[in-house]
Coordinates of C-alpha atoms and ligand atoms in Angstrom, one line a residue:
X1 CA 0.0 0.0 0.0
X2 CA 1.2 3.1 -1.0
X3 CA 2.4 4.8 2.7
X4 CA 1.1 8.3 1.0
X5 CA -2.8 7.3 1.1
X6 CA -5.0 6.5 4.0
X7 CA -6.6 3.5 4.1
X8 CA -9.7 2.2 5.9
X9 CA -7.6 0.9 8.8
X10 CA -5.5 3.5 9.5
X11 CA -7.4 6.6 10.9
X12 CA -7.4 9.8 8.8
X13 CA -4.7 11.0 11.3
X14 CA -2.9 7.9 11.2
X15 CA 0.2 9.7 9.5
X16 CA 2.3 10.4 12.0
X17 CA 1.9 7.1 14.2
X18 CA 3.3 3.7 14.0
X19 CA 0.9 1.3 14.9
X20 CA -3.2 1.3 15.1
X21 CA -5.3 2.8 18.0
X22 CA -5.7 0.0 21.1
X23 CA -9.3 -1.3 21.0
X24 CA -10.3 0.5 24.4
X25 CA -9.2 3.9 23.4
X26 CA -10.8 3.1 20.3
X27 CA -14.1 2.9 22.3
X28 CA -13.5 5.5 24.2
X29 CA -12.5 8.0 22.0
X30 CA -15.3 7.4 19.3
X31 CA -18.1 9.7 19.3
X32 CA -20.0 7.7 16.2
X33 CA -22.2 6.0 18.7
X34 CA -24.2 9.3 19.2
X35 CA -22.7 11.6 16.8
X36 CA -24.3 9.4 13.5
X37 CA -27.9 12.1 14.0
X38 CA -25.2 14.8 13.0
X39 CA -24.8 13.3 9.5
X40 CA -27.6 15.0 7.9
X41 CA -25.7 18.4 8.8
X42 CA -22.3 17.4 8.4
X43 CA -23.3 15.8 4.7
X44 CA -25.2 19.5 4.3
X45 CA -22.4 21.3 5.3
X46 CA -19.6 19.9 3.2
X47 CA -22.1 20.3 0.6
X48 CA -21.7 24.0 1.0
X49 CA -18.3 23.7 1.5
X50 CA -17.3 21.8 -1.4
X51 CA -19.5 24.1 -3.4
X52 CA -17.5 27.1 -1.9
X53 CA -14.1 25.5 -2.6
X54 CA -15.0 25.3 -6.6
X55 CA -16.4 29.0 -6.6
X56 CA -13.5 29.9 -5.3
X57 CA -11.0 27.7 -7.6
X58 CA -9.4 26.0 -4.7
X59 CA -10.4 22.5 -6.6
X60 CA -11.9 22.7 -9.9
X61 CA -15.6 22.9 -11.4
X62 CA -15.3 19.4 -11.9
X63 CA -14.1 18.0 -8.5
X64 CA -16.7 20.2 -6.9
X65 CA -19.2 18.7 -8.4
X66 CA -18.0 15.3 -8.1
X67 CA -17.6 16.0 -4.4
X68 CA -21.8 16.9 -4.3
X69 CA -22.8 14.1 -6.5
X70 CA -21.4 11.5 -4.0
X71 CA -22.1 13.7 -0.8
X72 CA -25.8 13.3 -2.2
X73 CA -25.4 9.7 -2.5
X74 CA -24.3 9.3 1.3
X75 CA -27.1 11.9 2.4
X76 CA -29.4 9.8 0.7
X77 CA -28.2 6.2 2.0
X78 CA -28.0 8.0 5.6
X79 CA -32.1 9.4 5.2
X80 CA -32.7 5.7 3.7
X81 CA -31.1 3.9 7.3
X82 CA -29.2 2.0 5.2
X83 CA -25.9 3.6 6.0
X84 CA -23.3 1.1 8.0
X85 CA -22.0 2.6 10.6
X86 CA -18.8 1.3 12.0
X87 CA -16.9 2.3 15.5
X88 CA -13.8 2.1 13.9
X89 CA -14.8 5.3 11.8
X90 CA -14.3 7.3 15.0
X91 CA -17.2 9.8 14.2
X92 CA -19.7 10.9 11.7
X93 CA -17.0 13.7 9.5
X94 CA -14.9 10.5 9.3
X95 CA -17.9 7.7 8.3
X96 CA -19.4 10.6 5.9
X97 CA -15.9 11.1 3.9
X98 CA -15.3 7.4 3.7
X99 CA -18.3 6.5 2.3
X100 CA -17.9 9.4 0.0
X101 CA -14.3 8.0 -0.8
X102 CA -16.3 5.1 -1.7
X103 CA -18.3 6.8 -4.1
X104 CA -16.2 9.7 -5.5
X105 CA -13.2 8.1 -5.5
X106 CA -9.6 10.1 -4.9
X107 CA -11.4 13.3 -4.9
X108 CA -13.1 12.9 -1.8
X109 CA -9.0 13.3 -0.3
X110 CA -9.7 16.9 -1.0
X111 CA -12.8 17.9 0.7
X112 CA -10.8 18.4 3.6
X113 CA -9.2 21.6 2.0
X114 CA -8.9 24.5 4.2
X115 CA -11.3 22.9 7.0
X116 CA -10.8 21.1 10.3
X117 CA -12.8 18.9 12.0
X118 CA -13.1 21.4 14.6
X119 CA -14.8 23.9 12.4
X120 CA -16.9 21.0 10.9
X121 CA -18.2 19.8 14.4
X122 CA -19.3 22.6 15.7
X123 CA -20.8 23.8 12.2
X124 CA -22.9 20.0 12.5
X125 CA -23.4 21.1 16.1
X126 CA -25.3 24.2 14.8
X127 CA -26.9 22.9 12.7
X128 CA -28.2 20.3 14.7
X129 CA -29.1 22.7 17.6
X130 CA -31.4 24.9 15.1
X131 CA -33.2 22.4 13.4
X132 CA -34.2 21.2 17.0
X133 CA -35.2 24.5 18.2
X134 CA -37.3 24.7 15.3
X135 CA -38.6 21.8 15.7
X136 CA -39.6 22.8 19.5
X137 CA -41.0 25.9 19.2
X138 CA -43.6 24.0 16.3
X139 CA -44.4 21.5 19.1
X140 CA -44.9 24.2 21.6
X141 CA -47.2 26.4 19.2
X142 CA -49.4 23.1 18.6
X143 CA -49.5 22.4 22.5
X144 CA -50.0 26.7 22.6
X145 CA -53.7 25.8 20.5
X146 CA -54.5 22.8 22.8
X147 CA -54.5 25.3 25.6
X148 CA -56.4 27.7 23.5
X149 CA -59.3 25.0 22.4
X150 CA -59.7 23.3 25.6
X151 CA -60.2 26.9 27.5
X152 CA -62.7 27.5 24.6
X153 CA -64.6 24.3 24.9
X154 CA -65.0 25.6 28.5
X155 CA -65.5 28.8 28.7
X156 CA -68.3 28.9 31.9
X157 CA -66.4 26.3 33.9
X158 CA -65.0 27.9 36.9
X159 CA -62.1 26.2 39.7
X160 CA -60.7 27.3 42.4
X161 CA -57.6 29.3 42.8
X162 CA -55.0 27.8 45.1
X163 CA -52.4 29.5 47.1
X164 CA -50.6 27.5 49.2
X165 CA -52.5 24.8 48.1
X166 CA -55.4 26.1 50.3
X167 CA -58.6 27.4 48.4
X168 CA -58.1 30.7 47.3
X169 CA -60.3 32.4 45.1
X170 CA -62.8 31.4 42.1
X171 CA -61.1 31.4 38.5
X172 CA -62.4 30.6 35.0
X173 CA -61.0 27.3 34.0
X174 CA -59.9 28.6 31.1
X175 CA -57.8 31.9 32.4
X176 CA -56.5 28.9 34.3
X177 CA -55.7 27.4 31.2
X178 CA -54.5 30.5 29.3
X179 CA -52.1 30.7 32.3
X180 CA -50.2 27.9 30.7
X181 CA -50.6 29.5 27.4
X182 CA -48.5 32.4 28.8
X183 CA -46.1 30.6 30.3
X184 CA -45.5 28.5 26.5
X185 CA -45.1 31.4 24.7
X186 CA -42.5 33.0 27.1
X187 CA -41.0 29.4 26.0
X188 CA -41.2 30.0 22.7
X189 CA -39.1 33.0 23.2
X190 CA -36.0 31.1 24.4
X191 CA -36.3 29.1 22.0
X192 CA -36.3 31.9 19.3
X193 CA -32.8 33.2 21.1
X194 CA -31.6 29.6 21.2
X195 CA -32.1 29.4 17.5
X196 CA -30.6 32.8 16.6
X197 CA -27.5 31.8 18.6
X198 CA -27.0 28.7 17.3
X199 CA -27.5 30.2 13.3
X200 CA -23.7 31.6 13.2
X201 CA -21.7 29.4 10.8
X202 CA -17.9 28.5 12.3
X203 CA -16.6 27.0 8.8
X204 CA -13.8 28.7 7.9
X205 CA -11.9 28.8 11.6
X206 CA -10.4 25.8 10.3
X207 CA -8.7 23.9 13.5
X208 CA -8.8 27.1 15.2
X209 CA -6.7 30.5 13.1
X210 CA -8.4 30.3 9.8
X211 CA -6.6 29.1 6.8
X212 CA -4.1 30.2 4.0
X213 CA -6.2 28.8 1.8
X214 CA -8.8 31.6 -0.2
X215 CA -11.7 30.2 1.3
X216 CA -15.2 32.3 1.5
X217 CA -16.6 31.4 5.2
X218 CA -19.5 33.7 4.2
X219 CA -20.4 32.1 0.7
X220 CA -20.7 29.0 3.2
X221 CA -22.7 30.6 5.9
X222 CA -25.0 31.5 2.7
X223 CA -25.4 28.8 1.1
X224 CA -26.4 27.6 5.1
X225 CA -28.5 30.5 5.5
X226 CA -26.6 31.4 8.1
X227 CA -24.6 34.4 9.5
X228 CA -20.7 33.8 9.2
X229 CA -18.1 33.7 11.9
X230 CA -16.4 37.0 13.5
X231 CA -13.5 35.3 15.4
X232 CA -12.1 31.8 14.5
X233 CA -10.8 30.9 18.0
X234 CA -14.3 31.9 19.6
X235 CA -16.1 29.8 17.1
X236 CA -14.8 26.9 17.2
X237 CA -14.7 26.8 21.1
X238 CA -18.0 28.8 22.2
X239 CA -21.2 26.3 23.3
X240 CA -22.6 28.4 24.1
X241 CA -25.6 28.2 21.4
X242 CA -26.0 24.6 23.0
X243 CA -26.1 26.0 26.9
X244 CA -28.9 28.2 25.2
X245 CA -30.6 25.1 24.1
X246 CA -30.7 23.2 27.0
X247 CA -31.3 26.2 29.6
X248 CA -34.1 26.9 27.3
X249 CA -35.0 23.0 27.4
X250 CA -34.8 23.2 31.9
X251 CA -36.9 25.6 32.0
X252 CA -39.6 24.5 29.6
X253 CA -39.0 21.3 31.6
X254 CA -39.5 23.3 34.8
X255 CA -42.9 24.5 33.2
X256 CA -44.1 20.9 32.3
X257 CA -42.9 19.9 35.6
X258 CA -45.7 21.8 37.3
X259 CA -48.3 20.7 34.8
X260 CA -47.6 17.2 35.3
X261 CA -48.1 18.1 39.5
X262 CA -51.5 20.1 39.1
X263 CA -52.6 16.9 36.8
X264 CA -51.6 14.3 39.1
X265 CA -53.9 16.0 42.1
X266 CA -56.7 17.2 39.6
X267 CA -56.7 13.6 38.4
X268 CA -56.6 12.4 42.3
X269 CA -59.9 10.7 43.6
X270 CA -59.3 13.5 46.5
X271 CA -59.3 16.2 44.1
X272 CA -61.8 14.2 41.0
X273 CA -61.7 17.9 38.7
X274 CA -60.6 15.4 35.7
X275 CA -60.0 12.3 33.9
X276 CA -57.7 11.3 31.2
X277 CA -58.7 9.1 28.4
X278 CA -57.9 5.5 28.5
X279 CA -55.4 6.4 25.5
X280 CA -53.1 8.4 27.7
X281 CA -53.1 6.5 31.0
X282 CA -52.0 3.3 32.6
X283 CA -52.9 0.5 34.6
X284 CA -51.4 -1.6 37.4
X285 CA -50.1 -5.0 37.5
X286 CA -51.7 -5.7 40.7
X287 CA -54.3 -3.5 41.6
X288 CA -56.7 -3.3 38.9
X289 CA -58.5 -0.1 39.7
X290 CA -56.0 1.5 39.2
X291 CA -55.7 4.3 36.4
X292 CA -52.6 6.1 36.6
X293 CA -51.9 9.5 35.0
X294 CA -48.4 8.3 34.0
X295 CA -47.5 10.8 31.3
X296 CA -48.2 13.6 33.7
X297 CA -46.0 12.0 36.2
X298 CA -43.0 11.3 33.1
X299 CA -43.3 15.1 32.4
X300 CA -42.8 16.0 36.2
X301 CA -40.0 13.4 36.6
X302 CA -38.0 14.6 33.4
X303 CA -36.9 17.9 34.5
X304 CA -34.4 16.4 36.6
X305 CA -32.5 15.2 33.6
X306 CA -33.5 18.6 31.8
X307 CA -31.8 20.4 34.2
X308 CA -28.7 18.3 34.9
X309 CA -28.3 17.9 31.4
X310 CA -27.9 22.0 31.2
X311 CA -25.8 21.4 34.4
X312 CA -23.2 18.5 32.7
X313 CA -22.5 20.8 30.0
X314 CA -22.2 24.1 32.1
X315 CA -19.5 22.0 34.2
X316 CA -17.9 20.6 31.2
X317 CA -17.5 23.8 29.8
X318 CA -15.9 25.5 32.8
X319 CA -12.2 25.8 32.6
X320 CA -11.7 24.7 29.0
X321 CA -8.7 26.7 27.3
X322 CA -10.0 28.7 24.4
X323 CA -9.8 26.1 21.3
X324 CA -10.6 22.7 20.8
X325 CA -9.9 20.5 23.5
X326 CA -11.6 16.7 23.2
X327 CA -13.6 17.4 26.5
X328 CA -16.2 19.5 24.0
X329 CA -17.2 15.9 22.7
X330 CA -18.8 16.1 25.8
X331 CA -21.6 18.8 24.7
X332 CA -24.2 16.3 22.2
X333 CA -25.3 13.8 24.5
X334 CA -26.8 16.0 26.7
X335 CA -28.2 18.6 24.3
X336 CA -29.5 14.9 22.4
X337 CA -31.0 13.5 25.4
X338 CA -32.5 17.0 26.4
X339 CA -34.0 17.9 22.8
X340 CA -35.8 14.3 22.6
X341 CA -37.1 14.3 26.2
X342 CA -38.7 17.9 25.5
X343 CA -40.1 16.7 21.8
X344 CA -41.6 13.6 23.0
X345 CA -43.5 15.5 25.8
X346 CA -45.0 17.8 23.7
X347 CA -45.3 15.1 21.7
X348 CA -48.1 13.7 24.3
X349 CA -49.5 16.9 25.5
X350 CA -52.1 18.5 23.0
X351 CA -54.1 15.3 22.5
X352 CA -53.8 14.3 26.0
X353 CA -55.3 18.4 27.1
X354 CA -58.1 17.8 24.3
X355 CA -59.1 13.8 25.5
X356 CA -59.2 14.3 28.7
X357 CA -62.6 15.2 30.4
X358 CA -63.6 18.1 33.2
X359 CA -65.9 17.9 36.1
X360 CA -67.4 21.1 36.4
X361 CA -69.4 20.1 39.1
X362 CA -66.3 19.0 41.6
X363 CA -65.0 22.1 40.8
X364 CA -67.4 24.4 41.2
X365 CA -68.2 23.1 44.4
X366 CA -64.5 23.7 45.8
X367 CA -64.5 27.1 44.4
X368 CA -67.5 28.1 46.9
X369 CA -67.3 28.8 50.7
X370 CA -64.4 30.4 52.0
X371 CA -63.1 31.2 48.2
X372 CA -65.7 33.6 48.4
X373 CA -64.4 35.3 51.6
X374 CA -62.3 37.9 49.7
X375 CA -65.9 39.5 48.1
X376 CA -67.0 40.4 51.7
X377 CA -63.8 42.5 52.5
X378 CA -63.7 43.9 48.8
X379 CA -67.4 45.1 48.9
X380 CA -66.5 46.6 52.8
X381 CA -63.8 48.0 51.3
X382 CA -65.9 49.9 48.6
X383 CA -68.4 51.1 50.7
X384 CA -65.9 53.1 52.8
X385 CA -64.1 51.0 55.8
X386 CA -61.1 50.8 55.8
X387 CA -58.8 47.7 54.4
X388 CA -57.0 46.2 57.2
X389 CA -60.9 46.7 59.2
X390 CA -63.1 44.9 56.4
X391 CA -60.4 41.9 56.3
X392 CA -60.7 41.5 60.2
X393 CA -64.0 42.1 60.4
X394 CA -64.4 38.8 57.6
X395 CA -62.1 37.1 59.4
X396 CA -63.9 37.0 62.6
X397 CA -66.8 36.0 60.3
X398 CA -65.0 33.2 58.9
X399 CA -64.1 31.5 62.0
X400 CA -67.8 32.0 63.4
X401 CA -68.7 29.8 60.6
X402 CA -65.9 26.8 61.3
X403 CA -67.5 27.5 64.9
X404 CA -71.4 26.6 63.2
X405 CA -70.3 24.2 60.4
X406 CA -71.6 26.6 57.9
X407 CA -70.6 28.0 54.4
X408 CA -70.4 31.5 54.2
X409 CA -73.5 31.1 51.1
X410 CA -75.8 30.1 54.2
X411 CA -75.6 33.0 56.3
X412 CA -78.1 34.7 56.9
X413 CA -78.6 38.9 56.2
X414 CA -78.5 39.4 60.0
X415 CA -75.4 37.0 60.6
X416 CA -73.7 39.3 57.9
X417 CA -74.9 42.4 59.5
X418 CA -73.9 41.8 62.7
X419 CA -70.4 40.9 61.3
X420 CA -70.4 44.5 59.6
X421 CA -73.1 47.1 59.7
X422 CA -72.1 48.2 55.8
X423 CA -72.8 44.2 54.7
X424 CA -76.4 45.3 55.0
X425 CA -76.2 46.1 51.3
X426 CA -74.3 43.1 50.3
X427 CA -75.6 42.0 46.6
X428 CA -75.9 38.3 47.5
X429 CA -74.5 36.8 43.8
X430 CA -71.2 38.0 45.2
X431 CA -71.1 35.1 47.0
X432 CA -71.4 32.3 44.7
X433 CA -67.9 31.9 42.2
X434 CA -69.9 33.1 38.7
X435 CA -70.8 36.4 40.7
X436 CA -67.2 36.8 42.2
X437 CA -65.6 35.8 38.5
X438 CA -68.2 39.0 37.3
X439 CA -67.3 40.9 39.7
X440 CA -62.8 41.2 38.9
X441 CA -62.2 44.4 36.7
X442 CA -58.8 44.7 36.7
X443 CA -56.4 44.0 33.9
X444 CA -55.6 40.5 33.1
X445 CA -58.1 39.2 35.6
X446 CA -60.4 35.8 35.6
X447 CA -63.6 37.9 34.6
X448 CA -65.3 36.6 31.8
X449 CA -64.6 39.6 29.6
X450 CA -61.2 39.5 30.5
X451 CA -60.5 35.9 29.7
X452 CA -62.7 36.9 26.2
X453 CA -60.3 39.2 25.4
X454 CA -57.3 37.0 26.2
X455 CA -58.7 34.1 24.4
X456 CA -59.1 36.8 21.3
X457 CA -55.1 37.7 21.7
X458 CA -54.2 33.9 22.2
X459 CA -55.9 32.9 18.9
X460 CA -54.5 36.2 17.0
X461 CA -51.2 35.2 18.5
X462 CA -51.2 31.8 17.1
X463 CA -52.5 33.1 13.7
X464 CA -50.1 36.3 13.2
X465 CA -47.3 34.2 15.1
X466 CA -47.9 38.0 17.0
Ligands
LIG1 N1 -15.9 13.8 17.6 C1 -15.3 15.1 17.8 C2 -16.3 15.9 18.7 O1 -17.4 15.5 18.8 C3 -15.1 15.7 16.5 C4 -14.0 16.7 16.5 C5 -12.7 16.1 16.6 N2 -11.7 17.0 16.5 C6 -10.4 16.7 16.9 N3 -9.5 17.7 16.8 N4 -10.1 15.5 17.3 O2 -15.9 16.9 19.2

């Protein structure tokens, strides 16, 4: 064999040493076992970069092309699942330009011009990190218009507000719901900024201080529709497009965290506010009652990986020289793990919201009695005493009717009068949840106009992406 030439044995690098790599570094060092969902991206990108290097005459018309036709080939082979991957390859830059070798022939030695692997990583990395904010922020819009249709479909069903977990107020089931919508769409935010930062192109850093060859990094970045690289060094050692990612990714897991709680009680036989459809729970093996709001639970239990995931990376990052160092192989597995767990949950979510069935009646009954108490001191309030007075003087009222076993609906006028003089005027609908919903007129509130207009602005949002 001609010592000049690399052969399928020897690793690309294999120039300069005398004997093969042991098997356990081997194993160790190979990143093809996870890096193989980058092939897509790296095949795109040396697509662009092959195209770049015959604009720009570093290899001619002819082995450009030649270098596209047989990068198509592998792209193809790799969408079909019938590319074979092998360990010895190392990782998916070298699989891709052996199997192009395979196809193209000797040209494929020259695709390598004027790029490193390092440049070609992270470029992959991108890559891979926009198309899956992309993704996410489509399966958060679609779990955005469950929320909206499911706080349409019940519009007069009202819950009670918890703080503390103790009975707080009345609210509309659906400003509820479009509380979730709120938090999504703050959501869909990061993951706007994740994609931005992760849409910079590092081809052209080369292993990390450009290269003498002519290259065009922002022909590349174009033909990426991307924005080029400003520094070399930076780019080809900043993650931080993929801590953006996966902070993005914790706290969106955070947020389906506390879904997955509030289902898990409403869902409770102590609670009883809803059901899920058979389709989305599970049973037991032994006790066959049982129907267990499982999903709900997986999206709770998740966001310890989301957030350690973020974590892992943060802590690999930390101290790293600027420039490659191997440690940064480090960043997909995480950013992989993090980017399926979030996909598959939103996967679940919208049909799960639409299947799963209310009990207004539950409910409505929790959001009575004491929930109410709050009207009493408001409607004091506006008929002249003061605050602090009104909320004692309900207060007292309150714990006369723990005293009698009574809801504060079954009071009578004079019971309310001889808690406060100014009560004598109370409008009695004030104390039943519909009348207290009526009653909010403050911006962003749980009245039923309020949570009109929201619904209006969540639909236009969803429509105009505004
Ligand atoms: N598998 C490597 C990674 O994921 C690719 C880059 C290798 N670069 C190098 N100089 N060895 O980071």
């Amino acid at each position: 064999m001609d010592e000049n030439t690399n052969s399928n044995d020897t690793p690309l690098w294999g120039g300069r040493f005398g004997s093969t790599p042991a098997e356990a570094f081997e194993r160790v060092n190979a990143s093809i076992p996870f890096d193989v969902c980058l092939a897509p991206f790296d095949i795109r990108g040396s697509i662009a970069h092959a195209t770049m290097l015959g604009e720009r005459g570093i290899i001619s018309d002819d082995e450009a092309k030649e270098l596209v036709r047989g990068l198509k080939i592998v792209l193809t082979e790799v969408e079909a699942g019938e590319f074979a991957w092998t360990i010895a390859d190392e990782d998916v830059h070298t699989a891709v330009e052996r199997r192009l070798r395979e196809h193209a022939g000797a040209v494929a030695a020259k695709l390598h011009t004027g790029r490193s692997r390092n440049d070609q990583v992270a470029l992959d990395f991108h890559l891979f990190c926009r198309e899956a904010s992309e993704k996410i922020i489509a399966a958060l819009l679609e779990t955005m218009r469950a929320f909206v249709d499911v706080a349409e479909a019940n519009r007069e069903t009202v819950i009670p507000g918890y703080t503390h977990l103790q009975r707080a107020q009345p609210l509309l089931l659906a400003h509820h719901l479009l509380a979730h919508f709120q938090t999504l769409r703050r959501d869909v935010r990061r993951f706007e900024a994740a994609r931005e930062a992760a849409n910079v192109s590092p081809l052209g850093a080369a292993a990390l201080g450009g290269t003498p060859h002519p290259t065009d990094p922002e022909r590349t970045a174009e033909l990426l529709g991307m924005e080029p690289l400003v520094n070399s060094l930076d780019s080809v050692s900043e993650r931080d497009f993929a801590l953006d990612l996966l902070y993005a990714c914790s706290v969106l897991g955070v947020h389906l965290s506390r879904m997955g709680e509030e289902w898990v009680l409403w869902t409770s036989q102590e609670f009883a506010f809803a059901t899920l459809s058979d389709g989305f729970s599970s049973g037991s093996s032994i006790m066959p009652q049982k129907k267990n709001p499982d999903a709900y639970e997986l999206m709770r239990g998740k966001s310890g990986r989301l957030i350690g995931n973020l974590s892992a990376l943060l802590v690999t990052l930390k101290g790293l020289p600027p420039g490659y160092s191997k440690d940064l192989q480090e960043d997909k597995e995480p950013v992989m793990d993090s980017v399926g767990s979030v996909l598959a949950m939103l996967r679940v979510l919208p049909e799960m919201l639409r299947t799963a069935t209310f009990h207004p009646k539950q409910m409505r009954e929790a959001a009575g009695g004491f929930a109410l108490a709050t009207e009493l001191a408001d409607y004091l309030a506006m008929n002249g005493v003061a605050f602090r007075d009104a909320h004692h003087a309900v207060g007292r009222l309150v714990r006369r009717c723990e005293e009698l076993g009574l809801e504060l609906e079954e009071l009578s006028r004079e019971e309310l009068v001889s808690a406060h003089p100014e009560l004598a005027g109370f409008p009695g609908e004030l104390l039943t949840p519909e009348g207290s919903i009526t009653n909010k007129k403050s911006l962003g509130s749980t009245s039923y106009k309020s949570v009109e207009r929201q619904l209006a602005a969540a639909r236009d949002l969803l429509e105009t992406g505004r």
